[in-house]
Amino acid sequence: MSTVVAATTSSKATRVLGWLTLAGFALLVALAFAWVPEDTRITEQGDVVGQFDAVRLMFVHVPSAILAYTGFGLTFLASLAYLRWRTDWWDMMAHASAEIGVVFGVLTLVTGSIWGRPTWQTWWEWGDVRLVTTLVMVLVFVGYLAVRRIPADTAVRARRSVVIALVGAVNIVIVNRSVDWWENRTLHQQSTLIARKIRDETLFTLSFSFAVGMALFAWLLLHRFRLAYLESQIEQLEVDEAMEERRAEADLLDDSEEQP
Amino acid sequence: MTHVGYLVAGWSISVAAVVAYTGWVLMRGRSLSRRVPENRRRWMMPDD
């Protein structure tokens, strides 16, 4: 009896991971809106200050930033691996993770802007070094994806992509360290996680949002990598078909020349 | 609750973006999978 093979990028592992991620996200929403208290503190003058309920935006903004870093960092590592082993596998991995990184990089900027309006009274600040370096980092990887769309031999495309990934990787470090290197030129605070300056409920939920984010990243990466693999297989099939047609044409030509 | 509009905007844009991207990846994967022979789709498994 023949079996039917599903024509998708899913597998048993991705289905399990997908459902776990979805369940994790539902729990994250519950924690973020029903458990975490609003962010307030009282100053020495007796004024109540803080992010108030805008703190709940942190549970999408901060994991988005972490996933963008992860995507771009993985692109860098896969690009290095491509330089070492020169296999399509690493090139496809770099492409898949860069695309996911761009999605979350754009989300980081958008959600950060939405959070900044009620907290800092501004949507965007060109003088803020963290904002501008993040924008540059995302644009570099948008450029990376654009370069990959230029028609070229796969090896040439991979080499071009590696160069941009290496340049982009320098930016990851600059973005991450910018709040320490230029602390007077940013509205962003230095790491509150390491200094434990946030409430336990907020810290727990933020950590949980990282875990859900990482599960989502892994799930997306598996599907996106398989998509890249399918694209490469179709390219290969098209090349095989073209060669087969050429061979058939050449055989036909030989036959006609042999006839008197 | 304060800043409701910002919360709704931030969360819904994030969810919508991830759902849209996920949908694109899955739909494109489904359409390309049909064009690739089964023996070249290594992660595939028979449907139950």
CSV table of C-alpha atoms in Angstrom, one decimal:
chain,number,residue,atom,x,y,z
A,1,MET,CA,0.0,0.0,0.0
A,2,SER,CA,1.4,3.4,-1.0
A,3,THR,CA,1.6,6.1,1.6
A,4,VAL,CA,0.7,9.8,1.0
A,5,VAL,CA,3.5,12.2,1.7
A,6,ALA,CA,2.4,15.6,3.0
A,7,ALA,CA,3.5,18.4,0.6
A,8,THR,CA,4.4,21.0,3.3
A,9,THR,CA,7.5,22.1,5.2
A,10,SER,CA,6.0,20.6,8.4
A,11,SER,CA,7.2,17.5,10.3
A,12,LYS,CA,6.3,15.9,13.5
A,13,ALA,CA,8.9,17.9,15.4
A,14,THR,CA,7.8,21.3,14.0
A,15,ARG,CA,4.2,20.5,14.8
A,16,VAL,CA,5.0,19.7,18.4
A,17,LEU,CA,7.2,22.8,18.7
A,18,GLY,CA,4.5,24.9,17.0
A,19,TRP,CA,1.8,23.9,19.5
A,20,LEU,CA,4.2,24.4,22.4
A,21,THR,CA,5.0,27.9,21.2
A,22,LEU,CA,1.3,28.7,20.7
A,23,ALA,CA,0.6,27.5,24.3
A,24,GLY,CA,3.5,29.5,25.6
A,25,PHE,CA,2.3,32.6,23.8
A,26,ALA,CA,-1.2,32.3,25.4
A,27,LEU,CA,0.4,32.0,28.8
A,28,LEU,CA,2.6,35.0,28.1
A,29,VAL,CA,-0.4,37.1,27.3
A,30,ALA,CA,-2.0,36.0,30.5
A,31,LEU,CA,1.1,36.8,32.6
A,32,ALA,CA,1.7,40.1,30.8
A,33,PHE,CA,-1.8,41.4,31.3
A,34,ALA,CA,-3.1,39.7,34.4
A,35,TRP,CA,-0.1,39.1,36.7
A,36,VAL,CA,2.5,41.7,36.1
A,37,PRO,CA,1.7,44.9,38.1
A,38,GLU,CA,2.1,48.3,36.4
A,39,ASP,CA,5.5,49.9,36.7
A,40,THR,CA,5.6,52.7,39.2
A,41,ARG,CA,7.9,54.1,41.8
A,42,ILE,CA,7.8,57.1,44.2
A,43,THR,CA,10.5,59.7,44.0
A,44,GLU,CA,12.1,61.4,47.0
A,45,GLN,CA,9.7,64.4,46.2
A,46,GLY,CA,6.7,62.0,46.5
A,47,ASP,CA,5.9,62.0,42.8
A,48,VAL,CA,4.7,58.7,41.2
A,49,VAL,CA,6.8,58.0,38.1
A,50,GLY,CA,7.4,55.0,35.9
A,51,GLN,CA,6.2,53.3,32.7
A,52,PHE,CA,2.8,52.5,34.2
A,53,ASP,CA,1.0,49.9,32.0
A,54,ALA,CA,3.3,50.7,29.0
A,55,VAL,CA,5.7,48.2,30.7
A,56,ARG,CA,3.5,45.4,29.2
A,57,LEU,CA,4.9,46.5,25.8
A,58,MET,CA,8.3,45.3,27.0
A,59,PHE,CA,7.2,41.7,26.6
A,60,VAL,CA,7.0,42.1,22.9
A,61,HIS,CA,9.7,44.7,22.4
A,62,VAL,CA,12.6,43.1,24.3
A,63,PRO,CA,12.2,39.6,22.9
A,64,SER,CA,11.9,41.0,19.4
A,65,ALA,CA,15.2,42.7,19.9
A,66,ILE,CA,16.7,39.4,21.3
A,67,LEU,CA,15.4,37.5,18.3
A,68,ALA,CA,16.7,40.1,15.8
A,69,TYR,CA,20.2,39.8,17.5
A,70,THR,CA,19.9,36.0,17.3
A,71,GLY,CA,18.9,36.0,13.7
A,72,PHE,CA,21.7,38.3,12.6
A,73,GLY,CA,24.2,36.6,14.9
A,74,LEU,CA,23.3,33.2,13.4
A,75,THR,CA,23.6,34.7,9.9
A,76,PHE,CA,27.1,35.8,10.9
A,77,LEU,CA,28.1,32.3,12.2
A,78,ALA,CA,26.5,30.5,9.2
A,79,SER,CA,28.4,32.8,6.9
A,80,LEU,CA,31.7,32.0,8.6
A,81,ALA,CA,30.8,28.3,8.4
A,82,TYR,CA,30.1,28.8,4.6
A,83,LEU,CA,33.6,30.4,4.2
A,84,ARG,CA,35.0,27.3,5.9
A,85,TRP,CA,33.0,24.5,4.3
A,86,ARG,CA,31.5,26.1,1.1
A,87,THR,CA,28.3,24.1,1.2
A,88,ASP,CA,24.8,25.4,0.2
A,89,TRP,CA,23.5,24.2,3.6
A,90,TRP,CA,25.3,27.0,5.5
A,91,ASP,CA,24.3,29.6,2.8
A,92,MET,CA,20.7,28.6,3.2
A,93,MET,CA,20.9,28.7,7.0
A,94,ALA,CA,22.4,32.3,6.8
A,95,HIS,CA,19.6,33.4,4.4
A,96,ALA,CA,16.8,31.9,6.6
A,97,SER,CA,18.1,33.4,9.8
A,98,ALA,CA,18.7,36.8,8.2
A,99,GLU,CA,15.1,37.0,7.0
A,100,ILE,CA,13.7,36.1,10.4
A,101,GLY,CA,16.2,38.7,12.0
A,102,VAL,CA,14.8,41.4,9.7
A,103,VAL,CA,11.2,40.6,10.6
A,104,PHE,CA,12.0,40.9,14.3
A,105,GLY,CA,14.4,43.9,13.7
A,106,VAL,CA,11.6,45.8,12.1
A,107,LEU,CA,9.2,44.8,15.0
A,108,THR,CA,11.8,46.0,17.5
A,109,LEU,CA,11.9,49.4,15.9
A,110,VAL,CA,8.1,49.6,15.6
A,111,THR,CA,7.2,48.4,19.1
A,112,GLY,CA,10.1,50.5,20.6
A,113,SER,CA,8.6,53.6,19.0
A,114,ILE,CA,5.1,52.8,20.3
A,115,TRP,CA,6.6,52.2,23.8
A,116,GLY,CA,8.7,55.4,23.6
A,117,ARG,CA,5.7,57.7,22.9
A,118,PRO,CA,4.0,57.4,26.3
A,119,THR,CA,7.3,56.8,28.2
A,120,TRP,CA,9.7,59.3,26.6
A,121,GLN,CA,7.0,61.5,24.9
A,122,THR,CA,8.7,60.9,21.5
A,123,TRP,CA,8.1,58.4,18.7
A,124,TRP,CA,11.7,58.7,17.5
A,125,GLU,CA,14.9,60.5,18.5
A,126,TRP,CA,17.6,60.8,15.8
A,127,GLY,CA,20.1,61.8,18.5
A,128,ASP,CA,19.7,58.4,20.3
A,129,VAL,CA,22.6,56.2,19.4
A,130,ARG,CA,20.8,52.9,20.2
A,131,LEU,CA,17.9,53.8,18.0
A,132,VAL,CA,20.0,54.9,15.0
A,133,THR,CA,22.5,52.0,15.2
A,134,THR,CA,19.5,49.6,15.4
A,135,LEU,CA,18.0,51.1,12.3
A,136,VAL,CA,21.4,50.9,10.5
A,137,MET,CA,21.7,47.2,11.6
A,138,VAL,CA,18.2,46.4,10.2
A,139,LEU,CA,18.9,48.3,7.0
A,140,VAL,CA,22.2,46.4,6.4
A,141,PHE,CA,20.4,43.1,6.7
A,142,VAL,CA,17.6,44.3,4.4
A,143,GLY,CA,20.4,45.1,2.0
A,144,TYR,CA,21.7,41.5,2.6
A,145,LEU,CA,18.2,40.1,1.5
A,146,ALA,CA,18.1,42.5,-1.5
A,147,VAL,CA,21.5,41.4,-2.7
A,148,ARG,CA,20.4,37.7,-2.5
A,149,ARG,CA,17.6,38.6,-4.9
A,150,ILE,CA,20.0,39.7,-7.6
A,151,PRO,CA,20.2,36.9,-10.2
A,152,ALA,CA,23.6,35.2,-10.0
A,153,ASP,CA,25.3,31.9,-9.7
A,154,THR,CA,24.7,30.4,-6.3
A,155,ALA,CA,28.4,30.5,-5.3
A,156,VAL,CA,28.7,34.1,-6.4
A,157,ARG,CA,25.5,35.0,-4.5
A,158,ALA,CA,26.7,33.2,-1.4
A,159,ARG,CA,30.1,35.1,-1.4
A,160,ARG,CA,28.4,38.5,-1.9
A,161,SER,CA,26.1,37.7,1.0
A,162,VAL,CA,29.0,36.6,3.3
A,163,VAL,CA,30.6,40.0,2.9
A,164,ILE,CA,27.5,41.9,3.9
A,165,ALA,CA,26.8,39.5,6.8
A,166,LEU,CA,30.3,40.1,8.2
A,167,VAL,CA,29.9,43.9,7.9
A,168,GLY,CA,26.4,43.6,9.6
A,169,ALA,CA,27.9,41.6,12.4
A,170,VAL,CA,30.1,44.5,13.5
A,171,ASN,CA,26.9,46.5,13.9
A,172,ILE,CA,25.4,43.9,16.2
A,173,VAL,CA,28.2,44.6,18.7
A,174,ILE,CA,27.9,48.3,18.3
A,175,VAL,CA,24.1,48.2,18.9
A,176,ASN,CA,24.5,46.0,21.9
A,177,ARG,CA,27.2,48.1,23.6
A,178,SER,CA,26.0,51.5,22.5
A,179,VAL,CA,24.2,52.3,25.8
A,180,ASP,CA,27.5,51.8,27.6
A,181,TRP,CA,29.8,53.4,25.1
A,182,TRP,CA,27.7,56.5,24.6
A,183,GLU,CA,25.6,56.6,27.7
A,184,ASN,CA,25.1,60.4,27.5
A,185,ARG,CA,23.7,60.1,23.9
A,186,THR,CA,20.9,57.7,24.5
A,187,LEU,CA,17.5,57.7,26.1
A,188,HIS,CA,17.9,53.9,26.7
A,189,GLN,CA,18.9,52.9,30.1
A,190,GLN,CA,21.8,50.5,30.8
A,191,SER,CA,20.9,46.8,31.4
A,192,THR,CA,18.2,46.6,34.0
A,193,LEU,CA,18.2,42.8,33.8
A,194,ILE,CA,21.7,42.4,35.0
A,195,ALA,CA,21.3,45.1,37.7
A,196,ARG,CA,18.0,43.5,38.8
A,197,LYS,CA,16.3,46.9,38.9
A,198,ILE,CA,12.9,45.5,37.9
A,199,ARG,CA,10.2,43.7,39.9
A,200,ASP,CA,10.3,39.9,40.2
A,201,GLU,CA,7.0,39.4,38.3
A,202,THR,CA,8.3,41.6,35.4
A,203,LEU,CA,11.6,39.8,35.4
A,204,PHE,CA,10.0,36.4,35.3
A,205,THR,CA,7.6,37.3,32.6
A,206,LEU,CA,10.4,38.9,30.6
A,207,SER,CA,12.5,35.7,30.9
A,208,PHE,CA,9.4,33.7,29.9
A,209,SER,CA,8.9,35.9,26.8
A,210,PHE,CA,12.6,35.1,25.8
A,211,ALA,CA,11.8,31.4,26.1
A,212,VAL,CA,8.6,31.7,24.0
A,213,GLY,CA,10.5,33.9,21.5
A,214,MET,CA,13.3,31.3,21.2
A,215,ALA,CA,10.8,28.5,20.5
A,216,LEU,CA,9.1,30.7,17.9
A,217,PHE,CA,12.5,31.5,16.3
A,218,ALA,CA,13.5,27.8,16.2
A,219,TRP,CA,10.1,26.9,14.6
A,220,LEU,CA,10.3,29.7,12.0
A,221,LEU,CA,13.9,28.8,11.3
A,222,LEU,CA,13.1,25.2,10.6
A,223,HIS,CA,10.3,26.1,8.2
A,224,ARG,CA,12.2,28.9,6.5
A,225,PHE,CA,15.3,26.7,6.1
A,226,ARG,CA,13.2,24.0,4.5
A,227,LEU,CA,11.7,26.6,2.2
A,228,ALA,CA,15.2,27.7,1.1
A,229,TYR,CA,16.0,24.0,0.6
A,230,LEU,CA,12.9,23.6,-1.6
A,231,GLU,CA,13.9,26.7,-3.6
A,232,SER,CA,17.4,25.3,-4.2
A,233,GLN,CA,15.9,21.9,-5.3
A,234,ILE,CA,13.6,23.6,-7.8
A,235,GLU,CA,16.6,25.6,-9.2
A,236,GLN,CA,18.5,22.3,-9.5
A,237,LEU,CA,15.5,20.6,-11.2
A,238,GLU,CA,15.2,23.5,-13.7
A,239,VAL,CA,18.9,23.2,-14.5
A,240,ASP,CA,18.5,19.4,-15.0
A,241,GLU,CA,15.5,19.9,-17.3
A,242,ALA,CA,17.3,22.6,-19.3
A,243,MET,CA,20.3,20.2,-19.7
A,244,GLU,CA,18.0,17.4,-20.7
A,245,GLU,CA,16.4,19.5,-23.4
A,246,ARG,CA,19.8,20.6,-24.7
A,247,ARG,CA,20.9,17.0,-24.9
A,248,ALA,CA,17.7,16.0,-26.8
A,249,GLU,CA,18.2,18.9,-29.2
A,250,ALA,CA,21.9,17.9,-29.8
A,251,ASP,CA,20.9,14.3,-30.4
A,252,LEU,CA,18.2,15.4,-32.9
A,253,LEU,CA,20.9,17.6,-34.7
A,254,ASP,CA,23.3,14.7,-34.8
A,255,ASP,CA,20.7,12.4,-36.2
A,256,SER,CA,19.7,14.9,-39.0
A,257,GLU,CA,23.4,15.4,-39.9
A,258,GLU,CA,24.0,11.6,-40.2
A,259,GLN,CA,21.1,11.2,-42.7
A,260,PRO,CA,22.2,11.6,-46.4
B,1,MET,CA,-5.3,50.5,32.8
B,2,THR,CA,-3.2,53.3,31.3
B,3,HIS,CA,-1.9,53.6,27.7
B,4,VAL,CA,-4.5,51.1,26.3
B,5,GLY,CA,-4.2,52.4,22.8
B,6,TYR,CA,-0.4,51.9,22.8
B,7,LEU,CA,-0.7,48.4,24.3
B,8,VAL,CA,-3.3,47.3,21.7
B,9,ALA,CA,-1.2,48.8,18.8
B,10,GLY,CA,2.1,47.3,20.0
B,11,TRP,CA,0.7,43.8,20.7
B,12,SER,CA,-1.5,43.6,17.7
B,13,ILE,CA,1.1,44.8,15.2
B,14,SER,CA,3.6,42.2,16.6
B,15,VAL,CA,1.1,39.4,16.4
B,16,ALA,CA,-0.1,40.4,12.9
B,17,ALA,CA,3.4,40.7,11.6
B,18,VAL,CA,4.4,37.2,12.9
B,19,VAL,CA,1.2,35.7,11.7
B,20,ALA,CA,1.6,37.3,8.2
B,21,TYR,CA,5.2,36.1,7.9
B,22,THR,CA,4.4,32.6,9.2
B,23,GLY,CA,1.5,32.4,6.7
B,24,TRP,CA,3.7,33.4,3.8
B,25,VAL,CA,6.4,30.8,4.8
B,26,LEU,CA,3.9,28.0,5.2
B,27,MET,CA,1.9,28.8,2.0
B,28,ARG,CA,5.1,29.1,-0.1
B,29,GLY,CA,6.4,25.9,1.4
B,30,ARG,CA,3.2,24.1,0.6
B,31,SER,CA,3.3,25.4,-3.0
B,32,LEU,CA,7.0,24.6,-3.6
B,33,SER,CA,6.7,21.2,-1.9
B,34,ARG,CA,4.3,20.0,-4.6
B,35,ARG,CA,6.9,20.8,-7.3
B,36,VAL,CA,9.7,18.8,-5.6
B,37,PRO,CA,9.7,15.0,-5.8
B,38,GLU,CA,9.1,13.2,-2.5
B,39,ASN,CA,12.6,11.6,-2.4
B,40,ARG,CA,14.1,15.2,-2.3
B,41,ARG,CA,12.0,16.3,0.7
B,42,ARG,CA,14.0,14.7,3.4
B,43,TRP,CA,12.0,15.9,6.4
B,44,MET,CA,8.7,14.5,5.0
B,45,MET,CA,6.9,11.7,6.7
B,46,PRO,CA,3.8,9.8,5.6
B,47,ASP,CA,0.5,11.1,6.8
B,48,ASP,CA,-1.2,9.0,9.4
